[in-house]
PDB file of C-alpha atoms in Angstrom:
ATOM      1  CA  MET I 172      43.910 101.830   8.988  1.00 44.00           C
ATOM      2  CA  LYS I 173      42.523  98.518   8.947  1.00 42.00           C
ATOM      3  CA  ILE I 174      39.680  98.439   7.431  1.00 37.00           C
ATOM      4  CA  PHE I 175      36.836  95.379   7.826  1.00 37.00           C
ATOM      5  CA  ARG I 176      36.386  92.883   5.354  1.00 37.00           C
ATOM      6  CA  ASN I 177      32.376  92.734   3.335  1.00 39.00           C
ATOM      7  CA  LEU I 178      31.997  88.986   5.532  1.00 40.00           C
ATOM      8  CA  ALA I 179      29.158  88.108   2.977  1.00 39.00           C
ATOM      9  CA  LEU I 180      31.469  88.762   0.320  1.00 38.00           C
ATOM     10  CA  ALA I 181      34.125  86.817   1.977  1.00 41.00           C
ATOM     11  CA  VAL I 182      31.593  83.842   2.699  1.00 39.00           C
ATOM     12  CA  ALA I 183      30.933  84.065  -1.376  1.00 37.00           C
ATOM     13  CA  ALA I 184      34.720  84.559  -2.532  1.00 38.00           C
ATOM     14  CA  LEU I 185      35.173  81.633  -0.099  1.00 38.00           C
ATOM     15  CA  VAL I 186      32.708  79.402  -1.760  1.00 34.00           C
ATOM     16  CA  CYS I 187      34.802  79.817  -4.890  1.00 36.00           C
ATOM     17  CA  ALA I 188      38.007  79.159  -3.577  1.00 35.00           C
ATOM     18  CA  CYS I 189      36.314  75.077  -1.851  1.00 36.00           C
ATOM     19  CA  SER I 190      35.706  74.685  -5.727  1.00 33.00           C
ATOM     20  CA  PRO I 191      37.369  71.839  -7.917  1.00 32.00           C
ATOM     21  CA  GLY I 192      38.986  73.708 -10.220  1.00 35.00           C
ATOM     22  CA  GLN I 193      40.775  75.948  -7.626  1.00 36.00           C
ATOM     23  CA  GLN I 194      43.776  75.303  -8.226  1.00 35.00           C
ATOM     24  CA  LYS I 195      46.254  75.702  -4.858  1.00 42.00           C
ATOM     25  CA  ALA I 196      49.504  77.285  -5.419  1.00 43.00           C
ATOM     26  CA  GLU I 197      52.554  75.638  -5.079  1.00 50.00           C
ATOM     27  CA  ALA I 198      54.723  76.961  -1.398  1.00 55.00           C
ATOM     28  CA  PRO I 199      57.531  77.638  -1.413  1.00 58.00           C
ATOM     29  CA  LYS I 200      59.989  75.851  -0.442  1.00 61.00           C
ATOM     30  CA  ALA I 201      61.420  76.653   2.829  1.00 57.00           C
ATOM     31  CA  ALA I 202      65.318  75.770   4.058  1.00 63.00           C
ATOM     32  CA  GLU I 203      66.509  72.228   5.030  1.00 66.00           C
ATOM     33  CA  GLY I 204      65.313  71.113   8.113  1.00 78.00           C
ATOM     34  CA  GLN I 205      62.453  74.055   8.586  1.00 92.00           C
ATOM     35  CA  THR I 206      58.506  74.639   7.722  1.00 96.00           C
ATOM     36  CA  THR I 207      57.510  77.421   5.720  1.00 97.00           C
ATOM     37  CA  ILE I 208      54.558  79.833   7.320  1.00 97.00           C
ATOM     38  CA  ARG I 209      53.182  82.223   4.669  1.00 97.00           C
ATOM     39  CA  PHE I 210      50.981  84.522   7.052  1.00 98.00           C
ATOM     40  CA  ALA I 211      48.547  86.747   5.516  1.00 98.00           C
ATOM     41  CA  THR I 212      47.610  90.486   7.216  1.00 97.00           C
ATOM     42  CA  ASP I 213      44.672  92.803   7.969  1.00 93.00           C
ATOM     43  CA  TRP I 214      46.142  95.275   5.695  1.00 93.00           C
ATOM     44  CA  ARG I 215      49.177  96.937   5.171  1.00 96.00           C
ATOM     45  CA  ALA I 216      52.509  96.696   6.768  1.00 98.00           C
ATOM     46  CA  GLN I 217      51.984  98.890  10.033  1.00 98.00           C
ATOM     47  CA  ALA I 218      52.630  99.243  13.800  1.00 98.00           C
ATOM     48  CA  GLU I 219      49.456  97.001  14.445  1.00 97.00           C
ATOM     49  CA  HIS I 220      51.246  93.979  13.127  1.00 98.00           C
ATOM     50  CA  GLY I 221      55.122  94.927  14.768  1.00 98.00           C
ATOM     51  CA  GLY I 222      54.629  91.651  16.417  1.00 98.00           C
ATOM     52  CA  PHE I 223      54.858  89.589  13.656  1.00 98.00           C
ATOM     53  CA  TYR I 224      57.621  91.491  12.297  1.00 98.00           C
ATOM     54  CA  GLN I 225      59.592  91.530  14.807  1.00 98.00           C
ATOM     55  CA  ALA I 226      59.637  87.904  14.407  1.00 98.00           C
ATOM     56  CA  VAL I 227      60.724  87.606  12.096  1.00 98.00           C
ATOM     57  CA  ALA I 228      64.228  90.029  12.236  1.00 98.00           C
ATOM     58  CA  THR I 229      64.577  89.156  15.032  1.00 98.00           C
ATOM     59  CA  GLY I 230      64.854  84.861  14.142  1.00 98.00           C
ATOM     60  CA  GLU I 231      62.243  84.116  16.500  1.00 98.00           C
ATOM     61  CA  TYR I 232      60.648  81.755  14.511  1.00 98.00           C
ATOM     62  CA  ALA I 233      63.986  80.283  12.973  1.00 98.00           C
ATOM     63  CA  LYS I 234      64.578  79.196  15.844  1.00 97.00           C
ATOM     64  CA  ARG I 235      61.208  77.502  16.114  1.00 98.00           C
ATOM     65  CA  GLY I 236      62.555  76.419  12.794  1.00 98.00           C
ATOM     66  CA  LEU I 237      59.919  77.783  10.816  1.00 98.00           C
ATOM     67  CA  ASP I 238      60.627  79.532   7.602  1.00 98.00           C
ATOM     68  CA  VAL I 239      57.539  82.435   7.887  1.00 98.00           C
ATOM     69  CA  ARG I 240      56.831  84.812   5.034  1.00 97.00           C
ATOM     70  CA  ILE I 241      54.383  87.407   5.653  1.00 98.00           C
ATOM     71  CA  LEU I 242      52.142  89.054   2.637  1.00 97.00           C
ATOM     72  CA  GLN I 243      50.372  92.506   3.884  1.00 95.00           C
ATOM     73  CA  GLY I 244      47.185  92.744   2.881  1.00 93.00           C
ATOM     74  CA  GLY I 245      45.240  95.378   1.233  1.00 87.00           C
ATOM     75  CA  PRO I 246      42.383  97.030  -0.592  1.00 82.00           C
ATOM     76  CA  GLY I 247      41.721  93.641  -2.858  1.00 83.00           C
ATOM     77  CA  VAL I 248      43.153  91.520   0.191  1.00 89.00           C
ATOM     78  CA  ASN I 249      40.669  89.010   1.385  1.00 91.00           C
ATOM     79  CA  VAL I 250      42.820  86.849   4.441  1.00 94.00           C
ATOM     80  CA  PRO I 251      40.175  84.033   4.748  1.00 89.00           C
ATOM     81  CA  GLN I 252      39.479  83.622   0.529  1.00 89.00           C
ATOM     82  CA  LEU I 253      43.411  82.487   1.187  1.00 93.00           C
ATOM     83  CA  LEU I 254      43.726  80.494   3.607  1.00 92.00           C
ATOM     84  CA  ALA I 255      40.801  78.131   1.413  1.00 86.00           C
ATOM     85  CA  ALA I 256      42.558  78.604  -1.267  1.00 89.00           C
ATOM     86  CA  GLY I 257      45.414  76.964  -0.335  1.00 90.00           C
ATOM     87  CA  GLN I 258      47.754  80.202  -0.919  1.00 94.00           C
ATOM     88  CA  VAL I 259      48.470  81.306   2.555  1.00 95.00           C
ATOM     89  CA  GLU I 260      48.934  78.718   5.923  1.00 96.00           C
ATOM     90  CA  MET I 261      47.570  80.932   8.227  1.00 98.00           C
ATOM     91  CA  GLY I 262      46.444  84.009   8.927  1.00 98.00           C
ATOM     92  CA  MET I 263      45.082  87.337  10.457  1.00 97.00           C
ATOM     93  CA  GLY I 264      41.560  88.160  11.688  1.00 95.00           C
ATOM     94  CA  SER I 265      40.362  91.508  12.847  1.00 93.00           C
ATOM     95  CA  ASN I 266      37.122  90.759  14.953  1.00 95.00           C
ATOM     96  CA  SER I 267      35.241  87.918  16.533  1.00 97.00           C
ATOM     97  CA  PHE I 268      32.575  88.864  14.435  1.00 95.00           C
ATOM     98  CA  ILE I 269      34.772  87.615  10.731  1.00 93.00           C
ATOM     99  CA  VAL I 270      36.295  84.592  12.999  1.00 96.00           C
ATOM    100  CA  VAL I 271      32.453  83.674  13.791  1.00 97.00           C
ATOM    101  CA  ASN I 272      31.397  84.017  10.672  1.00 94.00           C
ATOM    102  CA  LEU I 273      32.963  81.685   9.616  1.00 94.00           C
ATOM    103  CA  ALA I 274      32.378  79.029  12.178  1.00 96.00           C
ATOM    104  CA  GLN I 275      28.563  79.754  11.023  1.00 96.00           C
ATOM    105  CA  GLU I 276      29.692  78.872   7.763  1.00 94.00           C
ATOM    106  CA  LYS I 277      31.177  76.424   8.625  1.00 94.00           C
ATOM    107  CA  VAL I 278      34.748  77.254   6.871  1.00 93.00           C
ATOM    108  CA  PRO I 279      37.107  74.908   8.499  1.00 94.00           C
ATOM    109  CA  VAL I 280      39.164  77.926  10.421  1.00 95.00           C
ATOM    110  CA  LYS I 281      39.774  78.306  13.143  1.00 97.00           C
ATOM    111  CA  ALA I 282      41.246  80.976  15.759  1.00 98.00           C
ATOM    112  CA  VAL I 283      44.174  79.970  18.043  1.00 98.00           C
ATOM    113  CA  ALA I 284      45.567  83.118  19.273  1.00 98.00           C
ATOM    114  CA  ALA I 285      44.757  86.726  20.172  1.00 98.00           C
ATOM    115  CA  PHE I 286      47.495  89.344  20.349  1.00 98.00           C
ATOM    116  CA  MET I 287      45.123  92.529  20.442  1.00 98.00           C
ATOM    117  CA  GLN I 288      43.115  91.835  23.991  1.00 97.00           C
ATOM    118  CA  LYS I 289      41.562  95.091  23.211  1.00 97.00           C
ATOM    119  CA  ASP I 290      40.232  95.397  20.183  1.00 97.00           C
ATOM    120  CA  PRO I 291      41.905  99.681  19.046  1.00 97.00           C
ATOM    121  CA  GLN I 292      38.159 100.332  17.528  1.00 97.00           C
ATOM    122  CA  VAL I 293      37.430 103.697  18.511  1.00 98.00           C
ATOM    123  CA  LEU I 294      34.999 106.533  18.847  1.00 98.00           C
ATOM    124  CA  ILE I 295      36.451 110.302  18.170  1.00 98.00           C
ATOM    125  CA  ALA I 296      34.443 113.378  18.911  1.00 98.00           C
ATOM    126  CA  HIS I 297      34.425 116.528  19.025  1.00 97.00           C
ATOM    127  CA  GLU I 298      36.175 118.429  22.422  1.00 96.00           C
ATOM    128  CA  GLY I 299      34.572 121.119  23.844  1.00 95.00           C
ATOM    129  CA  THR I 300      31.001 119.132  22.421  1.00 95.00           C
ATOM    130  CA  GLY I 301      28.927 117.840  25.787  1.00 96.00           C
ATOM    131  CA  VAL I 302      30.653 114.323  24.614  1.00 97.00           C
ATOM    132  CA  ASN I 303      32.153 113.135  27.851  1.00 96.00           C
ATOM    133  CA  SER I 304      30.964 109.168  27.050  1.00 96.00           C
ATOM    134  CA  ILE I 305      30.656 107.075  24.809  1.00 97.00           C
ATOM    135  CA  ALA I 306      26.186 107.406  25.743  1.00 97.00           C
ATOM    136  CA  ASP I 307      26.349 110.769  24.818  1.00 97.00           C
ATOM    137  CA  LEU I 308      27.193 110.606  21.518  1.00 97.00           C
ATOM    138  CA  LYS I 309      23.397 108.795  21.189  1.00 97.00           C
ATOM    139  CA  GLY I 310      20.936 111.070  18.739  1.00 96.00           C
ATOM    140  CA  ARG I 311      24.402 112.620  16.697  1.00 97.00           C
ATOM    141  CA  PRO I 312      25.145 111.033  13.173  1.00 98.00           C
ATOM    142  CA  ILE I 313      28.265 109.510  13.358  1.00 98.00           C
ATOM    143  CA  LEU I 314      30.564 108.636  10.609  1.00 98.00           C
ATOM    144  CA  LEU I 315      30.040 104.726   9.874  1.00 97.00           C
ATOM    145  CA  SER I 316      31.661 102.537   6.873  1.00 92.00           C
ATOM    146  CA  ASP I 317      30.012  99.383   5.450  1.00 90.00           C
ATOM    147  CA  ALA I 318      31.744  96.571   7.708  1.00 86.00           C
ATOM    148  CA  SER I 319      31.699  98.570  11.060  1.00 93.00           C
ATOM    149  CA  ILE I 320      27.834  98.591  10.646  1.00 93.00           C
ATOM    150  CA  ASN I 321      27.704  94.968  10.583  1.00 89.00           C
ATOM    151  CA  ALA I 322      30.448  95.082  13.901  1.00 93.00           C
ATOM    152  CA  PHE I 323      31.234  96.582  16.479  1.00 96.00           C
ATOM    153  CA  TRP I 324      27.588  99.219  15.917  1.00 96.00           C
ATOM    154  CA  VAL I 325      25.495  96.088  16.879  1.00 94.00           C
ATOM    155  CA  TRP I 326      27.221  96.260  20.176  1.00 95.00           C
ATOM    156  CA  LEU I 327      26.752  99.508  20.341  1.00 97.00           C
ATOM    157  CA  LYS I 328      23.152  99.861  19.895  1.00 95.00           C
ATOM    158  CA  ALA I 329      22.292  97.362  22.318  1.00 93.00           C
ATOM    159  CA  LYS I 330      24.813  98.442  24.735  1.00 94.00           C
ATOM    160  CA  TYR I 331      23.244 102.429  24.266  1.00 96.00           C
ATOM    161  CA  GLY I 332      20.201 102.690  22.490  1.00 95.00           C
ATOM    162  CA  PHE I 333      21.909 104.015  19.063  1.00 97.00           C
ATOM    163  CA  THR I 334      19.909 104.045  15.921  1.00 97.00           C
ATOM    164  CA  ASP I 335      20.375 103.150  12.934  1.00 97.00           C
ATOM    165  CA  ASP I 336      19.058 106.782  11.409  1.00 97.00           C
ATOM    166  CA  GLN I 337      22.255 107.880  13.039  1.00 98.00           C
ATOM    167  CA  VAL I 338      24.376 106.035  10.912  1.00 98.00           C
ATOM    168  CA  ARG I 339      26.851 108.118   8.245  1.00 97.00           C
ATOM    169  CA  LYS I 340      28.588 106.582   5.458  1.00 95.00           C
ATOM    170  CA  TYR I 341      32.902 107.302   6.672  1.00 94.00           C
ATOM    171  CA  ALA I 342      34.828 106.754   3.870  1.00 90.00           C
ATOM    172  CA  PHE I 343      38.397 106.948   5.195  1.00 88.00           C
ATOM    173  CA  SER I 344      38.334 111.008   4.868  1.00 91.00           C
ATOM    174  CA  PRO I 345      38.276 112.968   7.977  1.00 91.00           C
ATOM    175  CA  ALA I 346      37.104 116.375   6.321  1.00 93.00           C
ATOM    176  CA  PRO I 347      32.810 116.039   7.074  1.00 95.00           C
ATOM    177  CA  PHE I 348      34.299 114.959  10.468  1.00 96.00           C
ATOM    178  CA  LEU I 349      36.141 118.620  10.751  1.00 95.00           C
ATOM    179  CA  ALA I 350      33.449 120.663   9.409  1.00 94.00           C
ATOM    180  CA  ASP I 351      30.802 119.885  11.389  1.00 95.00           C
ATOM    181  CA  LYS I 352      31.815 119.570  15.294  1.00 95.00           C
ATOM    182  CA  ARG I 353      28.826 117.723  16.107  1.00 96.00           C
ATOM    183  CA  VAL I 354      29.302 114.689  14.221  1.00 97.00           C
ATOM    184  CA  ALA I 355      31.776 111.464  14.936  1.00 98.00           C
ATOM    185  CA  GLN I 356      32.969 109.056  14.346  1.00 98.00           C
ATOM    186  CA  GLN I 357      35.067 105.111  13.562  1.00 97.00           C
ATOM    187  CA  GLY I 358      38.487 105.020  14.177  1.00 96.00           C
ATOM    188  CA  TYR I 359      41.880 103.164  15.383  1.00 96.00           C
ATOM    189  CA  VAL I 360      43.395 104.233  18.135  1.00 98.00           C
ATOM    190  CA  THR I 361      46.387 104.034  16.476  1.00 97.00           C
ATOM    191  CA  SER I 362      46.036 105.980  13.484  1.00 95.00           C
ATOM    192  CA  GLU I 363      42.629 108.310  13.581  1.00 95.00           C
ATOM    193  CA  PRO I 364      43.894 110.881  15.512  1.00 97.00           C
ATOM    194  CA  TYR I 365      46.831 111.203  15.096  1.00 96.00           C
ATOM    195  CA  THR I 366      46.142 112.392  11.720  1.00 93.00           C
ATOM    196  CA  LEU I 367      44.022 114.305  13.573  1.00 95.00           C
ATOM    197  CA  GLU I 368      46.114 115.854  15.669  1.00 94.00           C
ATOM    198  CA  LYS I 369      49.494 116.419  12.714  1.00 92.00           C
ATOM    199  CA  GLU I 370      46.674 116.871   9.251  1.00 88.00           C
ATOM    200  CA  GLY I 371      44.146 118.726  11.719  1.00 90.00           C
ATOM    201  CA  GLY I 372      45.022 120.732  13.696  1.00 93.00           C
ATOM    202  CA  ILE I 373      42.920 119.391  16.903  1.00 94.00           C
ATOM    203  CA  LYS I 374      43.150 117.281  19.361  1.00 95.00           C
ATOM    204  CA  PRO I 375      39.764 115.266  19.307  1.00 96.00           C
ATOM    205  CA  LYS I 376      38.786 113.639  21.709  1.00 97.00           C
ATOM    206  CA  VAL I 377      38.593 109.218  21.920  1.00 98.00           C
ATOM    207  CA  MET I 378      37.034 106.806  23.485  1.00 98.00           C
ATOM    208  CA  LEU I 379      37.953 103.247  23.294  1.00 98.00           C
ATOM    209  CA  LEU I 380      35.202 100.615  22.955  1.00 97.00           C
ATOM    210  CA  ALA I 381      37.183  98.345  24.967  1.00 97.00           C
ATOM    211  CA  ASP I 382      37.222 100.046  27.742  1.00 95.00           C
ATOM    212  CA  GLU I 383      33.391  99.649  27.987  1.00 95.00           C
ATOM    213  CA  GLY I 384      33.703  96.997  27.833  1.00 94.00           C
ATOM    214  CA  TYR I 385      33.613  95.607  22.837  1.00 96.00           C
ATOM    215  CA  PRO I 386      33.900  91.984  23.756  1.00 96.00           C
ATOM    216  CA  SER I 387      35.866  91.687  20.960  1.00 97.00           C
ATOM    217  CA  TYR I 388      39.235  89.884  20.235  1.00 97.00           C
ATOM    218  CA  ALA I 389      41.810  91.641  17.513  1.00 97.00           C
ATOM    219  CA  THR I 390      44.332  90.962  15.946  1.00 98.00           C
ATOM    220  CA  MET I 391      44.034  87.204  16.382  1.00 98.00           C
ATOM    221  CA  VAL I 392      46.611  84.227  13.881  1.00 98.00           C
ATOM    222  CA  LEU I 393      43.407  81.979  11.748  1.00 98.00           C
ATOM    223  CA  ALA I 394      44.711  78.912  10.626  1.00 97.00           C
ATOM    224  CA  THR I 395      43.219  76.190   8.434  1.00 95.00           C
ATOM    225  CA  ASP I 396      41.792  72.444  10.127  1.00 95.00           C
ATOM    226  CA  LYS I 397      44.230  70.594   8.524  1.00 94.00           C
ATOM    227  CA  LEU I 398      47.311  72.470   9.267  1.00 96.00           C
ATOM    228  CA  ILE I 399      45.662  72.268  12.864  1.00 97.00           C
ATOM    229  CA  ALA I 400      45.481  68.284  12.540  1.00 97.00           C
ATOM    230  CA  GLU I 401      48.155  67.398  10.553  1.00 96.00           C
ATOM    231  CA  ASN I 402      50.980  70.006  11.967  1.00 97.00           C
ATOM    232  CA  PRO I 403      50.221  70.672  15.102  1.00 98.00           C
ATOM    233  CA  GLN I 404      53.633  71.353  16.156  1.00 97.00           C
ATOM    234  CA  ALA I 405      54.194  74.160  13.681  1.00 98.00           C
ATOM    235  CA  VAL I 406      51.563  76.376  15.050  1.00 98.00           C
ATOM    236  CA  LYS I 407      52.127  75.971  18.690  1.00 98.00           C
ATOM    237  CA  ALA I 408      55.319  77.105  17.304  1.00 98.00           C
ATOM    238  CA  PHE I 409      54.055  80.380  15.224  1.00 98.00           C
ATOM    239  CA  VAL I 410      52.466  80.808  18.812  1.00 98.00           C
ATOM    240  CA  GLU I 411      54.901  81.158  20.660  1.00 98.00           C
ATOM    241  CA  ALA I 412      57.065  82.982  18.598  1.00 98.00           C
ATOM    242  CA  SER I 413      55.209  85.523  17.273  1.00 98.00           C
ATOM    243  CA  ALA I 414      53.741  86.375  21.280  1.00 97.00           C
ATOM    244  CA  ALA I 415      57.707  86.372  21.644  1.00 97.00           C
ATOM    245  CA  GLY I 416      58.363  89.293  18.593  1.00 98.00           C
ATOM    246  CA  TRP I 417      56.000  91.097  20.488  1.00 98.00           C
ATOM    247  CA  ARG I 418      56.706  90.811  24.129  1.00 97.00           C
ATOM    248  CA  SER I 419      59.923  92.175  22.217  1.00 98.00           C
ATOM    249  CA  TYR I 420      58.427  95.188  19.961  1.00 98.00           C
ATOM    250  CA  LEU I 421      56.967  96.555  22.363  1.00 97.00           C
ATOM    251  CA  TYR I 422      59.162  96.450  25.109  1.00 96.00           C
ATOM    252  CA  GLY I 423      61.834  95.650  23.269  1.00 98.00           C
ATOM    253  CA  ASP I 424      63.891  97.723  20.915  1.00 98.00           C
ATOM    254  CA  PRO I 425      61.564  97.261  17.819  1.00 98.00           C
ATOM    255  CA  LYS I 426      64.040  98.719  15.147  1.00 98.00           C
ATOM    256  CA  PRO I 427      64.282  95.286  13.287  1.00 98.00           C
ATOM    257  CA  GLY I 428      60.430  94.686  12.671  1.00 98.00           C
ATOM    258  CA  ASP I 429      59.868  99.204  12.377  1.00 98.00           C
ATOM    259  CA  ALA I 430      62.633  98.343   9.470  1.00 98.00           C
ATOM    260  CA  LEU I 431      60.760  95.462   7.763  1.00 98.00           C
ATOM    261  CA  ILE I 432      57.710  97.209   8.206  1.00 98.00           C
ATOM    262  CA  LEU I 433      58.751 100.428   6.580  1.00 98.00           C
ATOM    263  CA  LYS I 434      60.158  98.379   3.854  1.00 98.00           C
ATOM    264  CA  ASP I 435      57.715  96.445   3.196  1.00 97.00           C
ATOM    265  CA  ASN I 436      55.172  99.911   3.165  1.00 97.00           C
ATOM    266  CA  PRO I 437      56.946 102.543   1.763  1.00 97.00           C
ATOM    267  CA  GLU I 438      54.085 105.063   2.524  1.00 96.00           C
ATOM    268  CA  MET I 439      54.553 104.802   6.269  1.00 97.00           C
ATOM    269  CA  THR I 440      56.763 106.537   8.336  1.00 97.00           C
ATOM    270  CA  GLN I 441      58.026 106.529  11.265  1.00 98.00           C
ATOM    271  CA  ASP I 442      56.583 108.583  13.377  1.00 97.00           C
ATOM    272  CA  VAL I 443      53.615 106.646  13.174  1.00 97.00           C
ATOM    273  CA  LEU I 444      55.276 104.159  13.763  1.00 98.00           C
ATOM    274  CA  ASP I 445      55.798 105.221  16.959  1.00 98.00           C
ATOM    275  CA  GLN I 446      52.916 106.518  18.464  1.00 98.00           C
ATOM    276  CA  ALA I 447      50.410 103.956  17.424  1.00 98.00           C
ATOM    277  CA  ARG I 448      53.414 101.820  19.488  1.00 98.00           C
ATOM    278  CA  GLU I 449      53.409 103.576  22.273  1.00 98.00           C
ATOM    279  CA  LYS I 450      49.481 103.540  21.883  1.00 98.00           C
ATOM    280  CA  LEU I 451      49.393 100.617  21.773  1.00 98.00           C
ATOM    281  CA  LYS I 452      51.932  99.976  25.144  1.00 96.00           C
ATOM    282  CA  SER I 453      49.377 102.603  27.174  1.00 96.00           C
ATOM    283  CA  TYR I 454      45.984 101.238  26.066  1.00 96.00           C
ATOM    284  CA  GLY I 455      47.163  98.212  27.088  1.00 96.00           C
ATOM    285  CA  ILE I 456      46.142  96.996  23.952  1.00 97.00           C
ATOM    286  CA  VAL I 457      47.885  93.786  23.328  1.00 97.00           C
ATOM    287  CA  ASP I 458      48.810  92.271  26.626  1.00 94.00           C
ATOM    288  CA  GLY I 459      45.567  93.853  28.074  1.00 89.00           C
ATOM    289  CA  GLY I 460      47.800  95.748  30.363  1.00 77.00           C
ATOM    290  CA  ASP I 461      49.654  93.079  32.870  1.00 75.00           C
ATOM    291  CA  GLN I 462      51.948  91.908  30.455  1.00 68.00           C
ATOM    292  CA  ALA I 463      50.298  88.883  30.910  1.00 74.00           C
ATOM    293  CA  ALA I 464      50.790  85.343  28.179  1.00 83.00           C
ATOM    294  CA  ILE I 465      50.879  87.732  24.866  1.00 95.00           C
ATOM    295  CA  GLY I 466      47.899  85.698  22.230  1.00 97.00           C
ATOM    296  CA  ARG I 467      46.104  84.158  25.042  1.00 96.00           C
ATOM    297  CA  MET I 468      41.965  83.600  24.920  1.00 97.00           C
ATOM    298  CA  THR I 469      39.645  82.563  27.348  1.00 96.00           C
ATOM    299  CA  ASP I 470      36.029  80.205  26.703  1.00 97.00           C
ATOM    300  CA  ALA I 471      34.421  83.036  29.052  1.00 97.00           C
ATOM    301  CA  ARG I 472      35.616  85.206  26.893  1.00 97.00           C
ATOM    302  CA  TRP I 473      34.282  83.662  23.381  1.00 98.00           C
ATOM    303  CA  ALA I 474      30.852  83.264  25.477  1.00 98.00           C
ATOM    304  CA  GLU I 475      30.624  86.430  26.087  1.00 97.00           C
ATOM    305  CA  PHE I 476      30.942  88.047  22.688  1.00 97.00           C
ATOM    306  CA  PHE I 477      28.671  85.409  21.521  1.00 98.00           C
ATOM    307  CA  ASN I 478      25.896  85.991  23.525  1.00 96.00           C
ATOM    308  CA  MET I 479      25.970  89.676  22.599  1.00 95.00           C
ATOM    309  CA  ALA I 480      25.655  89.166  19.107  1.00 95.00           C
ATOM    310  CA  ALA I 481      22.782  85.839  19.504  1.00 96.00           C
ATOM    311  CA  LYS I 482      20.840  88.039  21.659  1.00 94.00           C
ATOM    312  CA  GLU I 483      21.110  90.656  18.793  1.00 92.00           C
ATOM    313  CA  ARG I 484      19.681  87.943  15.954  1.00 93.00           C
ATOM    314  CA  VAL I 485      23.317  88.571  14.563  1.00 94.00           C
ATOM    315  CA  TYR I 486      24.126  84.520  14.503  1.00 96.00           C
ATOM    316  CA  PRO I 487      21.195  81.961  15.270  1.00 97.00           C
ATOM    317  CA  ALA I 488      21.520  80.641  19.236  1.00 97.00           C
ATOM    318  CA  ASP I 489      22.401  77.198  18.876  1.00 97.00           C
ATOM    319  CA  LEU I 490      25.191  78.222  16.533  1.00 98.00           C
ATOM    320  CA  ASP I 491      28.009  75.735  17.578  1.00 98.00           C
ATOM    321  CA  TYR I 492      30.272  79.161  18.255  1.00 98.00           C
ATOM    322  CA  LYS I 493      33.086  77.003  19.387  1.00 98.00           C
ATOM    323  CA  GLN I 494      34.024  75.777  16.494  1.00 97.00           C
ATOM    324  CA  ALA I 495      35.088  79.845  15.404  1.00 98.00           C
ATOM    325  CA  TYR I 496      38.783  79.362  17.561  1.00 98.00           C
ATOM    326  CA  THR I 497      40.565  76.198  19.661  1.00 98.00           C
ATOM    327  CA  LEU I 498      42.841  77.148  22.891  1.00 98.00           C
ATOM    328  CA  GLN I 499      44.939  74.583  22.664  1.00 97.00           C
ATOM    329  CA  PHE I 500      48.082  76.451  21.391  1.00 96.00           C
ATOM    330  CA  ALA I 501      46.941  80.013  23.721  1.00 84.00           C
ATOM    331  CA  PRO I 502      48.761  81.018  26.310  1.00 83.00           C
TER     332      PRO I 502
END
């Protein structure tokens, strides 16, 4: 599962990364006539990154003049820091809080496309406990990570009146959830529900936040202002090729992308990839369920997100949140 990065630590790391003494690593040389793009993901290779791996495997990037090299994330990988330090040309933004937080800190990085129209974040409860909707979790203990408290928990409190005394520490283990039927926990629709069914032997109640109005985008492509200004053609090509890769991965033959995922992440298994891909389709995570322009963003959606967060005093009301993204490249 992708784990949200701690935003405060990310910003601190960015300050260090941008210091005068920081030495930038030389970019690998691309084939003649191609532009190298090192693309950092936010977690280890998985189906949630499938469209990007598919675009590499099927040559969508190459035929647009790009030599794309995916650098998978992990527990110690900080994508904004890599971007600021020049270690990568593009990277992945997990959710809208991360992107707007960078704008608040005036970091010269923007979201150029969103490859998940719905954030895959879910709340999971036990069946038969009277929980039929998210609202029914009011007053119940909920297992949350520290980073989630600074992200979707803000929205849950605003919409449902949840309170901080409901929060219990989530250490990314299903044991506390399985031990207490009153407890709910966070998760990704593509991950934890399957794990609980496979290893815990239960079929949990799964509630996708996005289907209840949670406005965050997910799996955004981030690019530096410098790259956008100096090579907009490369950014445009990356977005177009990624969209083609995602359409192929979801609705065509996913085997080429899966092969690269399994190569990068030997701990991944084919059954996990298969069920995650089906969840991405059935819940409309990537395309909103309409197979429309994959990667799209809108001013209205960003305004909805920002207004929600500003109302809860996450950001000052006068923050220029539009510095967090550009619609120049999004379909």
